[in-house]
Each structure stands twice: as C-alpha cells, then as structure tokens.
PDB file of C-alpha atoms in Angstrom:
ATOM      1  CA  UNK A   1       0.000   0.000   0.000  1.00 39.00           C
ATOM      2  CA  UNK A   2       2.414   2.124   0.481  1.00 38.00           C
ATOM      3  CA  UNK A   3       4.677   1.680  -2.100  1.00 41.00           C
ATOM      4  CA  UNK A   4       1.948   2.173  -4.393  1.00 38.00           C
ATOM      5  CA  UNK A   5       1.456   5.547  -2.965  1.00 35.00           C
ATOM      6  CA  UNK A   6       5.257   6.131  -3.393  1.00 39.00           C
ATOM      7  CA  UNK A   7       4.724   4.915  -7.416  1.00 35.00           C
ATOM      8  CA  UNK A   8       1.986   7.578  -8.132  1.00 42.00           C
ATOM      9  CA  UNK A   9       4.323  10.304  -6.360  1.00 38.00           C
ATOM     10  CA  UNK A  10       6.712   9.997  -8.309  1.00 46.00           C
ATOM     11  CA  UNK A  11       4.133   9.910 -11.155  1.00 45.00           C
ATOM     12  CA  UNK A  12       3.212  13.323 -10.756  1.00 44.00           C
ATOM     13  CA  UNK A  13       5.092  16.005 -11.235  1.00 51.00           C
ATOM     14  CA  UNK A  14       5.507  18.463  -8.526  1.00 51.00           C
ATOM     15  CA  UNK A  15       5.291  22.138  -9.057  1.00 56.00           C
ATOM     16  CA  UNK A  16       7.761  24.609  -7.627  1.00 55.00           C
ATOM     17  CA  UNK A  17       7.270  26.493  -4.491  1.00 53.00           C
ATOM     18  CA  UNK A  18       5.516  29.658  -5.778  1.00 56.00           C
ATOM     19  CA  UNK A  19       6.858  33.306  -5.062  1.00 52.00           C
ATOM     20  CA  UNK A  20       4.558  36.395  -4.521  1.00 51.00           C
ATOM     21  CA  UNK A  21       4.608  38.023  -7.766  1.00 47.00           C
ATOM     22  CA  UNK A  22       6.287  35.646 -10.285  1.00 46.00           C
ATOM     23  CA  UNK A  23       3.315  34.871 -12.461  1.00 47.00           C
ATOM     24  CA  UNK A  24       4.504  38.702 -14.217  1.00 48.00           C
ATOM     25  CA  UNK A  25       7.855  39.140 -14.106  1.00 47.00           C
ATOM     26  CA  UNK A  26       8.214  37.099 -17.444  1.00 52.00           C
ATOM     27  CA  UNK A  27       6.013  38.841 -19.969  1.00 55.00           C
ATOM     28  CA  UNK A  28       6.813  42.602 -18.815  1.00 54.00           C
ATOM     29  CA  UNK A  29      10.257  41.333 -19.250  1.00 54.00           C
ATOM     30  CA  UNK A  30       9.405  40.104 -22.848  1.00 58.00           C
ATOM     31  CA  UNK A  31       7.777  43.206 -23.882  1.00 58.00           C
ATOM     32  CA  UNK A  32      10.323  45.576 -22.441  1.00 59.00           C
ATOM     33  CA  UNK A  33      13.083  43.552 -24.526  1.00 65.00           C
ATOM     34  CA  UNK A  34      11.372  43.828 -27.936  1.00 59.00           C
ATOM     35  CA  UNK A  35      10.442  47.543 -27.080  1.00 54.00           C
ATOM     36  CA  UNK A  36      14.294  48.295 -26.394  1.00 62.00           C
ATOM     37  CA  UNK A  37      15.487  46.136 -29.565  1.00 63.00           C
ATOM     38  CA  UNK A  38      13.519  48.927 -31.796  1.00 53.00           C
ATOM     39  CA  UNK A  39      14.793  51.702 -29.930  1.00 53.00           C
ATOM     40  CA  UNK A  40      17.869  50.415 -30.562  1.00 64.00           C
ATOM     41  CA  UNK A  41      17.381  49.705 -34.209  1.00 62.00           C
ATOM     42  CA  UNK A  42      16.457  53.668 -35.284  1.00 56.00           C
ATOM     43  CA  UNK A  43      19.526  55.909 -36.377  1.00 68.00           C
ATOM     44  CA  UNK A  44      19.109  58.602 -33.781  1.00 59.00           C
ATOM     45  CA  UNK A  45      21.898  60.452 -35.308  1.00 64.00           C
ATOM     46  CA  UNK A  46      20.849  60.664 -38.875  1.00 65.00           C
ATOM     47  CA  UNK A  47      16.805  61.328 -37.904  1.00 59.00           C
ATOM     48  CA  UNK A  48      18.004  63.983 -35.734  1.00 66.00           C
ATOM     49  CA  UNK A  49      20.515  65.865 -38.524  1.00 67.00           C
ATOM     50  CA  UNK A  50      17.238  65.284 -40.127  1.00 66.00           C
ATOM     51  CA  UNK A  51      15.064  67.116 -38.217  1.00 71.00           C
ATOM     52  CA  UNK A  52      17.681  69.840 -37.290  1.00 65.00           C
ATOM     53  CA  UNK A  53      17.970  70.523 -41.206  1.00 74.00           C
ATOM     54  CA  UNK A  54      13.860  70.945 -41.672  1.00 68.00           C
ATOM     55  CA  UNK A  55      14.307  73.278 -38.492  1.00 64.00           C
ATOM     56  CA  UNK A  56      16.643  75.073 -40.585  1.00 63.00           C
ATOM     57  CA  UNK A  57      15.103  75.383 -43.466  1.00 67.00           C
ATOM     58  CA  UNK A  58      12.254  76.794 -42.049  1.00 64.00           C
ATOM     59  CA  UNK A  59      13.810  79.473 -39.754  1.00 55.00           C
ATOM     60  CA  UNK A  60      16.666  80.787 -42.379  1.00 58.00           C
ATOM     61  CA  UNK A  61      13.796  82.499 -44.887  1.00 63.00           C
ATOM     62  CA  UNK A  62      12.011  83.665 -41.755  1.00 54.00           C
ATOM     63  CA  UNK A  63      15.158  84.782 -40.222  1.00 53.00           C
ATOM     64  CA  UNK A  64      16.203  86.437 -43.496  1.00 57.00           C
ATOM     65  CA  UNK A  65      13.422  88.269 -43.932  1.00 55.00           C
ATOM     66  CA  UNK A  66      13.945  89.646 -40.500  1.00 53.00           C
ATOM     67  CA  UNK A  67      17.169  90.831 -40.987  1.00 55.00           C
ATOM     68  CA  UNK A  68      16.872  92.459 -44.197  1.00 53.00           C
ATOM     69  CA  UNK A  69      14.177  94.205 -42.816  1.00 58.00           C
ATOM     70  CA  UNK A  70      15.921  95.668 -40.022  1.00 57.00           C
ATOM     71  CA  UNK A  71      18.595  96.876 -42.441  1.00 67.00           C
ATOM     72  CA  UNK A  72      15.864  97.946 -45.656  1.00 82.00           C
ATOM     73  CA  UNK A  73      15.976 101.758 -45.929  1.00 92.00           C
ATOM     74  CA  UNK A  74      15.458 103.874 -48.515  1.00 96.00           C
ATOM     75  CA  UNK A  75      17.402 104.228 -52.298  1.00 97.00           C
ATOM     76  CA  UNK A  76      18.962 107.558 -51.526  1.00 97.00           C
ATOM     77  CA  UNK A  77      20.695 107.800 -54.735  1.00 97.00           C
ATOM     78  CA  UNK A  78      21.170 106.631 -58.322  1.00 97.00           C
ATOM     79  CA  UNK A  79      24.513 107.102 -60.663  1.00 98.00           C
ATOM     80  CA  UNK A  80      23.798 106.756 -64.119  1.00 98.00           C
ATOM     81  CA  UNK A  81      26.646 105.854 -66.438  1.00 98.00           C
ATOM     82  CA  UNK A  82      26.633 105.740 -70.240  1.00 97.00           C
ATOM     83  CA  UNK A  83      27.624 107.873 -73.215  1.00 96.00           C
ATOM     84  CA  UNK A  84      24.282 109.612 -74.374  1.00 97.00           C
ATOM     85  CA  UNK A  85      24.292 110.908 -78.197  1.00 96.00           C
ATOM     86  CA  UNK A  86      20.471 110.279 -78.837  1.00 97.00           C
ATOM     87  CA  UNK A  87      19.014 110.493 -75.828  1.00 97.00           C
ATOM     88  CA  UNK A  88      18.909 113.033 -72.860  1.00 96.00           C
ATOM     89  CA  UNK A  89      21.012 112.697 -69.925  1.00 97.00           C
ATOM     90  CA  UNK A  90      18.916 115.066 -68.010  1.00 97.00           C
ATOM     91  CA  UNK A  91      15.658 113.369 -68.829  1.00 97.00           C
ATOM     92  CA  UNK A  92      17.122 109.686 -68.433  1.00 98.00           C
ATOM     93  CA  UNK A  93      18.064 110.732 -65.071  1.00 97.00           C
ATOM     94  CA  UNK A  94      14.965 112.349 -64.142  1.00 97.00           C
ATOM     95  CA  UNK A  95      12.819 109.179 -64.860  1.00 98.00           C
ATOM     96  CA  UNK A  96      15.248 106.791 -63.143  1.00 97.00           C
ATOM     97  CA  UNK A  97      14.917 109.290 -60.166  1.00 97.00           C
ATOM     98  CA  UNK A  98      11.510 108.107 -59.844  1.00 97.00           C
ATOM     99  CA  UNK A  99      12.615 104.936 -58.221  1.00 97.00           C
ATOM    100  CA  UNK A 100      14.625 107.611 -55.123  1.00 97.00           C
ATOM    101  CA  UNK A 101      12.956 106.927 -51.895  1.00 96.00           C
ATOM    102  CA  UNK A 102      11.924 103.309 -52.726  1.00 96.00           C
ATOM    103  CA  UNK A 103      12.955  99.816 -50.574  1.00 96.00           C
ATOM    104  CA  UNK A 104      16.684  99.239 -50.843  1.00 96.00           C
ATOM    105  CA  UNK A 105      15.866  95.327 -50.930  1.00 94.00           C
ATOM    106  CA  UNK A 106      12.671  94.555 -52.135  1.00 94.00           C
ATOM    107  CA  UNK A 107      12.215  96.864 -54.987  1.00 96.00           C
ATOM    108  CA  UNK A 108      12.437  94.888 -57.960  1.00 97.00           C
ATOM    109  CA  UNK A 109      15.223  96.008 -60.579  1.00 98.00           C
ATOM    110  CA  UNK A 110      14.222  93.870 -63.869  1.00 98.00           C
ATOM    111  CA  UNK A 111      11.070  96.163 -63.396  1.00 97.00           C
ATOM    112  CA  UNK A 112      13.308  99.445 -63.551  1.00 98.00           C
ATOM    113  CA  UNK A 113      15.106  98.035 -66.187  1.00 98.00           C
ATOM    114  CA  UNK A 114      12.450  97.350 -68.465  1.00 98.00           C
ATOM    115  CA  UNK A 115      10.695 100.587 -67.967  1.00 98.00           C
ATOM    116  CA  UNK A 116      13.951 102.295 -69.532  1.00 98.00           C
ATOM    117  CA  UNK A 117      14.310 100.438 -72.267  1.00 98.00           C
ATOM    118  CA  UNK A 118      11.165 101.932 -73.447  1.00 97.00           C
ATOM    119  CA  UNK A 119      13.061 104.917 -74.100  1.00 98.00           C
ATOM    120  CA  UNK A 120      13.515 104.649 -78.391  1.00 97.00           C
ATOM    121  CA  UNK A 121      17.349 105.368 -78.264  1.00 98.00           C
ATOM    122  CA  UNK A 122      18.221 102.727 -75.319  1.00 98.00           C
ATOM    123  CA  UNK A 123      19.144  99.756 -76.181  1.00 97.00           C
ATOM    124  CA  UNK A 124      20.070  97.683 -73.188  1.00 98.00           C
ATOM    125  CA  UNK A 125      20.030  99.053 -69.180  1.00 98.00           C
ATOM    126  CA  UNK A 126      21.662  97.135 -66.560  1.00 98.00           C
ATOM    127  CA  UNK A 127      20.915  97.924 -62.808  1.00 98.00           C
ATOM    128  CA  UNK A 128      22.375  97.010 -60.266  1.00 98.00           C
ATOM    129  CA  UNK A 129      21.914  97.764 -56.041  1.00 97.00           C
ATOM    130  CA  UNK A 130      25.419  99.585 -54.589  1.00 97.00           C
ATOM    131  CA  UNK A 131      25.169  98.628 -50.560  1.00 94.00           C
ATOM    132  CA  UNK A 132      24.169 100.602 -48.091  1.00 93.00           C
ATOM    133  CA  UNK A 133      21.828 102.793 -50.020  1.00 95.00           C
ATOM    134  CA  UNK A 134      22.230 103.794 -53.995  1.00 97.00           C
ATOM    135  CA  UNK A 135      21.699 101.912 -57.149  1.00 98.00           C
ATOM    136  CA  UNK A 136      23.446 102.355 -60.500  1.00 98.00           C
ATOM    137  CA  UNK A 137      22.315 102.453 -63.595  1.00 98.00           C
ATOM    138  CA  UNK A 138      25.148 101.452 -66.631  1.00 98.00           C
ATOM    139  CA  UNK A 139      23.320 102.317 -70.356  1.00 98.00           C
ATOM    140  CA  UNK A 140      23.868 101.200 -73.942  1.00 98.00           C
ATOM    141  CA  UNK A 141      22.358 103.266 -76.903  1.00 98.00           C
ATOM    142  CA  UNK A 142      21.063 102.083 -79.796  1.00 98.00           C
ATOM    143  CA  UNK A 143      23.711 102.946 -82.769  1.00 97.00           C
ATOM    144  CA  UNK A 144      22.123 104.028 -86.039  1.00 98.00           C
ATOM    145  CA  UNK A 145      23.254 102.312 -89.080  1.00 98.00           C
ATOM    146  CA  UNK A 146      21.229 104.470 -91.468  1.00 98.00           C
ATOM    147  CA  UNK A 147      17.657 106.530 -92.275  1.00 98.00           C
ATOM    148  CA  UNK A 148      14.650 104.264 -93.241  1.00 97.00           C
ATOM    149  CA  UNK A 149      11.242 104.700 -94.545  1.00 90.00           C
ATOM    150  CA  UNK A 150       9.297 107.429 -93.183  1.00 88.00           C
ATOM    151  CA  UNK A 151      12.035 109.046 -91.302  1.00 90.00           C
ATOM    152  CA  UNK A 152      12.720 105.909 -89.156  1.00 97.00           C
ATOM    153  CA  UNK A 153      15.919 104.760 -88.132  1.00 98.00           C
ATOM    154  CA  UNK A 154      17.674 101.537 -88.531  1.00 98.00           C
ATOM    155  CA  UNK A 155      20.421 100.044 -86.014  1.00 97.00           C
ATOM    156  CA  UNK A 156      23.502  98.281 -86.729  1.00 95.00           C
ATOM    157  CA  UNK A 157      21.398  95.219 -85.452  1.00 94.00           C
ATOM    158  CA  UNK A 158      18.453  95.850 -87.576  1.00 96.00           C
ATOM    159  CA  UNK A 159      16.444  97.259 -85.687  1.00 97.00           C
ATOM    160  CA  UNK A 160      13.655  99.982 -86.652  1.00 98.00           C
ATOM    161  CA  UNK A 161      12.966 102.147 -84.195  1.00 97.00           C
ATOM    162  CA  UNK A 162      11.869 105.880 -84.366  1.00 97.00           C
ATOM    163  CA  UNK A 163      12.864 108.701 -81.966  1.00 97.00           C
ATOM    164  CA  UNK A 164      11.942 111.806 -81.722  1.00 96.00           C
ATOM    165  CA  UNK A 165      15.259 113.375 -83.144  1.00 96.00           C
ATOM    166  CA  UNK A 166      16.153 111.374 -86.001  1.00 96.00           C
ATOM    167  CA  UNK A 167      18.614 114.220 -87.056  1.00 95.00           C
ATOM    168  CA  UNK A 168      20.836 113.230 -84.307  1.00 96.00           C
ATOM    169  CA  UNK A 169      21.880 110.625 -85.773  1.00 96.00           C
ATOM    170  CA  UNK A 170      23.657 113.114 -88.701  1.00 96.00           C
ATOM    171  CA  UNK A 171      24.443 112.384 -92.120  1.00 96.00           C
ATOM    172  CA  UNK A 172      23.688 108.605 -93.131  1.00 97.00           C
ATOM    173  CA  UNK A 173      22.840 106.770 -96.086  1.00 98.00           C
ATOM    174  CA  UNK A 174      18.416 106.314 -96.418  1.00 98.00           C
ATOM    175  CA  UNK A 175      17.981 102.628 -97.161  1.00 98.00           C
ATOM    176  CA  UNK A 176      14.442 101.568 -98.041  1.00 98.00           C
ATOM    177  CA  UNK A 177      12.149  98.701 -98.115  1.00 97.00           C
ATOM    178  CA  UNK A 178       9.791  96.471 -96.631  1.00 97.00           C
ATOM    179  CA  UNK A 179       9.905  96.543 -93.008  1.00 97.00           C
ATOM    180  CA  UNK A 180      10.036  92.336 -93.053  1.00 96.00           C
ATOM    181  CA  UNK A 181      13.306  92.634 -95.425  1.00 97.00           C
ATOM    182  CA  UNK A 182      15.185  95.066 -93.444  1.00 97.00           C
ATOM    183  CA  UNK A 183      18.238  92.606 -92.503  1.00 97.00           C
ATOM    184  CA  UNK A 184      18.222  91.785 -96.707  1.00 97.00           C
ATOM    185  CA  UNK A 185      18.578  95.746 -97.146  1.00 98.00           C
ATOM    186  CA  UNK A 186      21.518  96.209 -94.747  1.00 98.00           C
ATOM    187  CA  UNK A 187      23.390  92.958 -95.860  1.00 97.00           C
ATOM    188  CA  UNK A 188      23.255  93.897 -99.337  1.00 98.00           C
ATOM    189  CA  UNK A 189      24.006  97.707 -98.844  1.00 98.00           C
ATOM    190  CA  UNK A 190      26.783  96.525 -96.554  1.00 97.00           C
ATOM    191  CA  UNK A 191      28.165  94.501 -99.716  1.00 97.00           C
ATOM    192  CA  UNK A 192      27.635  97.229-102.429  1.00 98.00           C
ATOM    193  CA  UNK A 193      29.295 100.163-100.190  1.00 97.00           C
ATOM    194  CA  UNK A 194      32.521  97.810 -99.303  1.00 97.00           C
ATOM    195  CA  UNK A 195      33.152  97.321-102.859  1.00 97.00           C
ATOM    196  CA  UNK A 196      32.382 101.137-104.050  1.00 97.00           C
ATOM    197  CA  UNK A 197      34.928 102.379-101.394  1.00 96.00           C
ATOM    198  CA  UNK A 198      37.457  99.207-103.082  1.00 95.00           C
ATOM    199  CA  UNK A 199      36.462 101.153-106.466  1.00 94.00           C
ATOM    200  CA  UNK A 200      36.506 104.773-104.654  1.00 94.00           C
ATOM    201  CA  UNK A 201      32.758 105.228-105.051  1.00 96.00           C
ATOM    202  CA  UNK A 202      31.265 106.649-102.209  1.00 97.00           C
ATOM    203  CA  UNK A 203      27.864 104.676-100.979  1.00 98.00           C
ATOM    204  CA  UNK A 204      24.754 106.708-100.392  1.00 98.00           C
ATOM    205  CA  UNK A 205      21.708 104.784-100.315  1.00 98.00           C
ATOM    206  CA  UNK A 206      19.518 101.728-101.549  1.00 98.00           C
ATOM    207  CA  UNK A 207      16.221 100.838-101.977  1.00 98.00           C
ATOM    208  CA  UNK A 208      14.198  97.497-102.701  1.00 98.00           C
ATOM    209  CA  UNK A 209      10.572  98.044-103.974  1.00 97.00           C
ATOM    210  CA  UNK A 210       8.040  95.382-102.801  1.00 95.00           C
ATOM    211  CA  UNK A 211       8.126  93.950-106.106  1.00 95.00           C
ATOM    212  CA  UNK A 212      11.782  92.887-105.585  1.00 96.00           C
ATOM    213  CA  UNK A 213      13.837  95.188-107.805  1.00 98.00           C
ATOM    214  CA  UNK A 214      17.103  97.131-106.783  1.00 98.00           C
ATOM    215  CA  UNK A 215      18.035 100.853-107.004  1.00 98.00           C
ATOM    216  CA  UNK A 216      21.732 101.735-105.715  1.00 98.00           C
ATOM    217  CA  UNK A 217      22.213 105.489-104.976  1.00 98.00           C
ATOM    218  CA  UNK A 218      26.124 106.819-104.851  1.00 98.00           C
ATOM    219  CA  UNK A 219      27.591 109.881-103.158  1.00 97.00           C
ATOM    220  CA  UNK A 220      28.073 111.776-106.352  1.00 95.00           C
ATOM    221  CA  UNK A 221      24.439 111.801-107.180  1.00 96.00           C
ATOM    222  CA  UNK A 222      23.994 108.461-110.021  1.00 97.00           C
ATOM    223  CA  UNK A 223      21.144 106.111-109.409  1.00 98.00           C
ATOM    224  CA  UNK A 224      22.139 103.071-110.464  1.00 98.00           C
ATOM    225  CA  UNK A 225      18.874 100.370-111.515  1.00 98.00           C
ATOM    226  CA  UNK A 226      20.181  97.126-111.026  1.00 98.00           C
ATOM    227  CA  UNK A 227      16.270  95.483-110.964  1.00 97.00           C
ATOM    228  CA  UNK A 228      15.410  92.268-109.269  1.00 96.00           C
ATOM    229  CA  UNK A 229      17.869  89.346-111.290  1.00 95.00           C
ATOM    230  CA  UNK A 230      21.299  88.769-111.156  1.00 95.00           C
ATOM    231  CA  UNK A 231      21.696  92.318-108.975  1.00 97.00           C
ATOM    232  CA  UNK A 232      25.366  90.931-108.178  1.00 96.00           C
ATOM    233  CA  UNK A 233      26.452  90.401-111.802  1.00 96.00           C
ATOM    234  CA  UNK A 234      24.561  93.704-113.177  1.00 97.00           C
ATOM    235  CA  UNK A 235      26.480  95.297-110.259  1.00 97.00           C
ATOM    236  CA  UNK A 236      29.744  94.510-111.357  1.00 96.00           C
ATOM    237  CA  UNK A 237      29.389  95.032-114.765  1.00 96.00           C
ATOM    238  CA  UNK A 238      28.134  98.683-113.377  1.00 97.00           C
ATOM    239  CA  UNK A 239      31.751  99.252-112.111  1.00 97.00           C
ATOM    240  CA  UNK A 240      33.293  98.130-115.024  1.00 95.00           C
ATOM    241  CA  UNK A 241      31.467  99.942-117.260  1.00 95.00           C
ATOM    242  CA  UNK A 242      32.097 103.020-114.680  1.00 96.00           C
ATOM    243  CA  UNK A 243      35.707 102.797-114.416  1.00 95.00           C
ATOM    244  CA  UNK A 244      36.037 102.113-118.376  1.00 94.00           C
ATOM    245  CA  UNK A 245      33.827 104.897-119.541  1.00 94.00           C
ATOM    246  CA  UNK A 246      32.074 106.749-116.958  1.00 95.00           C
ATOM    247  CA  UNK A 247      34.688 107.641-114.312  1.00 94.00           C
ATOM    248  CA  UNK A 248      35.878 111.165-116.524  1.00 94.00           C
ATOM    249  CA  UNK A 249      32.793 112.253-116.887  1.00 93.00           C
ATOM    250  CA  UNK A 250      30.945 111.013-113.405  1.00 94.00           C
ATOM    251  CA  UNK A 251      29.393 114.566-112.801  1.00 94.00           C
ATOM    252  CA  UNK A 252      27.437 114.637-115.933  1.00 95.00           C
ATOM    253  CA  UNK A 253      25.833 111.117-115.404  1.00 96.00           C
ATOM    254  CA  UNK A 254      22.560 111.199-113.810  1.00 96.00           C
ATOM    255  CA  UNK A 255      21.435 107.650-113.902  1.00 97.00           C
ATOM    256  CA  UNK A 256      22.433 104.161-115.081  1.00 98.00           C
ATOM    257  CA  UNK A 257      20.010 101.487-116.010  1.00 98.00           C
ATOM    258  CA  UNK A 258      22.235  98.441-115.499  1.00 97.00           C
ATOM    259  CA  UNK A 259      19.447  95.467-116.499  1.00 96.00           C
ATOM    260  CA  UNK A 260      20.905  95.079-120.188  1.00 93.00           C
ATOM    261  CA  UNK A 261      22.857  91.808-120.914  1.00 87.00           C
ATOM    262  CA  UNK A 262      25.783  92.972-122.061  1.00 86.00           C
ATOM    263  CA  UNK A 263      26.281  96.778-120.871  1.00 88.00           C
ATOM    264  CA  UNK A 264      24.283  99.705-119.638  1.00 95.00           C
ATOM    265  CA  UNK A 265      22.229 102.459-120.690  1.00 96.00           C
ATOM    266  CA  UNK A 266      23.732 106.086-119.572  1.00 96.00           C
ATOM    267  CA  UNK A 267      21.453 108.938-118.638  1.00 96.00           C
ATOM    268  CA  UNK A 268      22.954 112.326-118.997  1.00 95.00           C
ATOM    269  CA  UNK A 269      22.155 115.114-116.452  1.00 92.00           C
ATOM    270  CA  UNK A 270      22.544 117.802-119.536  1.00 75.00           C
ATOM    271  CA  UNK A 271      19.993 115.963-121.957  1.00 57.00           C
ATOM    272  CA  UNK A 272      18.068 113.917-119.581  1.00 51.00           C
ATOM    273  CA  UNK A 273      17.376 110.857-122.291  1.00 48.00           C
ATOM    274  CA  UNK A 274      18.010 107.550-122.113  1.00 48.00           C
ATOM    275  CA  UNK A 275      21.272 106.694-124.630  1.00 51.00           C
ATOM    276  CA  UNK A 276      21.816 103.266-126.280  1.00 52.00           C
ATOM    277  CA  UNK A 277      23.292 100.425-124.383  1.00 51.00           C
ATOM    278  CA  UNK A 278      27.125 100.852-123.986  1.00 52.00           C
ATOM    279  CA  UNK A 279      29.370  98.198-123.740  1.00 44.00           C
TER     280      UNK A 279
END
C-alpha cells in the first residue's frame, strides 16, 4: 500500500514552491526587450541631422526676412553711367529718379530696367543695387546704321525704331524697303558700299521696292537700276562699265540702267534721255 502511494508520487510532477509576484515578471520582461530592440534599431543620429535641417530650413527664410528688414531703408541715390548721343542725360536721369525713396531690398530692378528700355534710343540698361543705399544704372544706346522709310531709323542690329530726333543721328545713307526685309537691305548695302569704297565710289543709299527690284544710290548723285535678277552680276558690270567709260565724266551722269545683258544704258544730267546700251 504504500509503495503504491510512493509509485503515483513519483508519477506526478511536482510544481515549484511559488513566489509572490512571479506569475509577471516574465512577460513585462518580454515586452520591455522587444520595445528596447527597436529603440535600438532607429539611427538617432541621422533622424536627428534630419530634423535639425527641416528646423533650418524653415527658420533661415524667416530669419532672413527679419534681418533684411531691419537693415531695408530707402534708395537715396542713383549714378547713371553711359555715353548719351540720342538720348537726354537730363531726362534719363529724371525718370530713373523716380525709383529715389523706394525699398533698398525689395524693390524689384528687372522692373526698372524694363521701364527704360522703353526709351527709343536705349538699347540695353543694366541695374544694379550699390550697398548701403544707392543703385546704378550702366546704359547702352542704340547705334544708327542708317535713315529708313518714313524718317525711321535703322540700327547696326536691324532694328527699326523711331525717336523723336532722327537728325541726331547726322548724315547717313536712307535705305528703303519692306519693313520684313530690313536685314536683306543692310546685308546687301553693306556689300555694295565695301566694294564702291574698293572702287573709290562713295555709298549713299539703296532701296528694294516690294516687287523685288534694286536701285543703288552713290555719293556723287547716279542712281544706279540694277532690278530684281542677277543684282550681283549687273552690279559689277556697273563698275566696269564706270571705271572704263564713266569715271571722266561722273558729274554729268545722272542715272544708269544696269538690267541690259551685255552693258548699260547712260542717262545724262545735260539731256536727260536715255542713250543706247554701252558696252
């Protein structure tokens, strides 16, 4: 009997003594341990550069604005530089003065810059801010090339413009033509008059019609109809037909109608008729 007993105690097992508060040490332990293995798996350094940065980038404009406001005053002054022919020093100056008495910083210098370029005769304004209180104004003018249409000017770039003074500009050559073929006027004037200075023939004007023909005026007064084909060969065989026949008596000429094959027809200022072609 009793080692029966003794069999079944050994059978089961026997639990542990129990201690006050053991049944939850394990879990919180557990928990804690996974809870500390993701601390420890973010990159404190990097999130914190991170965070420091968009702290940054948010105060600097705010910052920036306040200091450039405590500094802002007034433009007190404005030095214009440039050689004026066309225009008016005093009156440039006087309309650029309209910007004395603005913000130092936040007044916005394309807009000053493209409210003098309005001006006809300016071609190009740069402005710049001079610290603690001035801007300056450098200036290009436009440079006139010759007289156009209508009393119009046109610039060494081509450009049409028209100012109140033309005159200024002095004693150029008048080229004509459609507004649209401007550039083709200037390129082929600029041809014509560098080989009439070769030939000592002075250049004084040209003019293309709508239709396409060519009329070449010289210093010494002869129109010269070159027409609207083969203007480059007609041209030359102008100048030789000038230099061979035409040179002694250049002040009596009047006109030359240069759109025959093979030579020219001479008009005379004295009898004011068209003569047979010359060769």
């Amino acid at each position: 009997m009793l080692e029966t007993l003794l069999i079944r105690s050994r059978a089961i097992p026997s639990e542990p003594p129990r201690r006050r508060g053991a049944t939850t040490l394990g879990p919180e332990k557990d928990r804690f341990g996974v809870l500390k293995a993701v601390l420890a798996a973010v990159p404190w350094l990097q999130a914190g550069m991170g965070i420091a940065i968009l702290l940054a980038a948010g105060l600097v404009p705010w910052a920036t604005g306040k200091v450039l406001g405590a500094m802002d005053q007034q433009i007190l002054a404005i030095d214009v530089n440039g050689e004026f022919v066309g225009d008016s020093r005093v009156a440039f100056e006087r309309q650029a003065g309209n910007w004395i008495g603005k913000s130092y910083f936040s007044t916005d210098l394309s807009d000053i810059k493209t409210n003098l370029e309005k001006r006809p005769w300016i071609d190009s304004v740069a402005v710049r801010r001079v610290w603690p209180d001035r801007l300056e104004i450098n200036i290009r003018e436009k440079k006139p090339l010759a007289y156009w249409t209508d009393g119009r000017l046109v610039s060494r770039t081509g450009e049409l413009f028209m100012p109140p003074n033309p005159d200024v500009a002095g004693r150029l050559p008048q080229l004509a033509g459609p507004d649209e073929r401007v550039r083709d006027v200037i390129n082929m004037a600029r041809t014509m008059s560098d080989k009439l200075v070769a030939h000592g023939l002075g250049f004084s004007g040209l003019e293309l019609e709508r239709r396409g023909a060519w009329t070449l005026r010289l210093s010494n007064g002869i129109e010269v109809v070159l027409g609207r084909d083969q203007v480059a060969k007609r041209f030359e065989r102008f100048i030789t037909v000038y230099e061979n026949r035409l040179i002694s008596r250049s002040d009596e000429v009047s006109r030359v109608d240069a759109r025959y094959t093979n030579g020219v027809a001479v008009q005379w200022k004295q009898v004011q008729a068209a003569s047979g072609p010359k060769t």
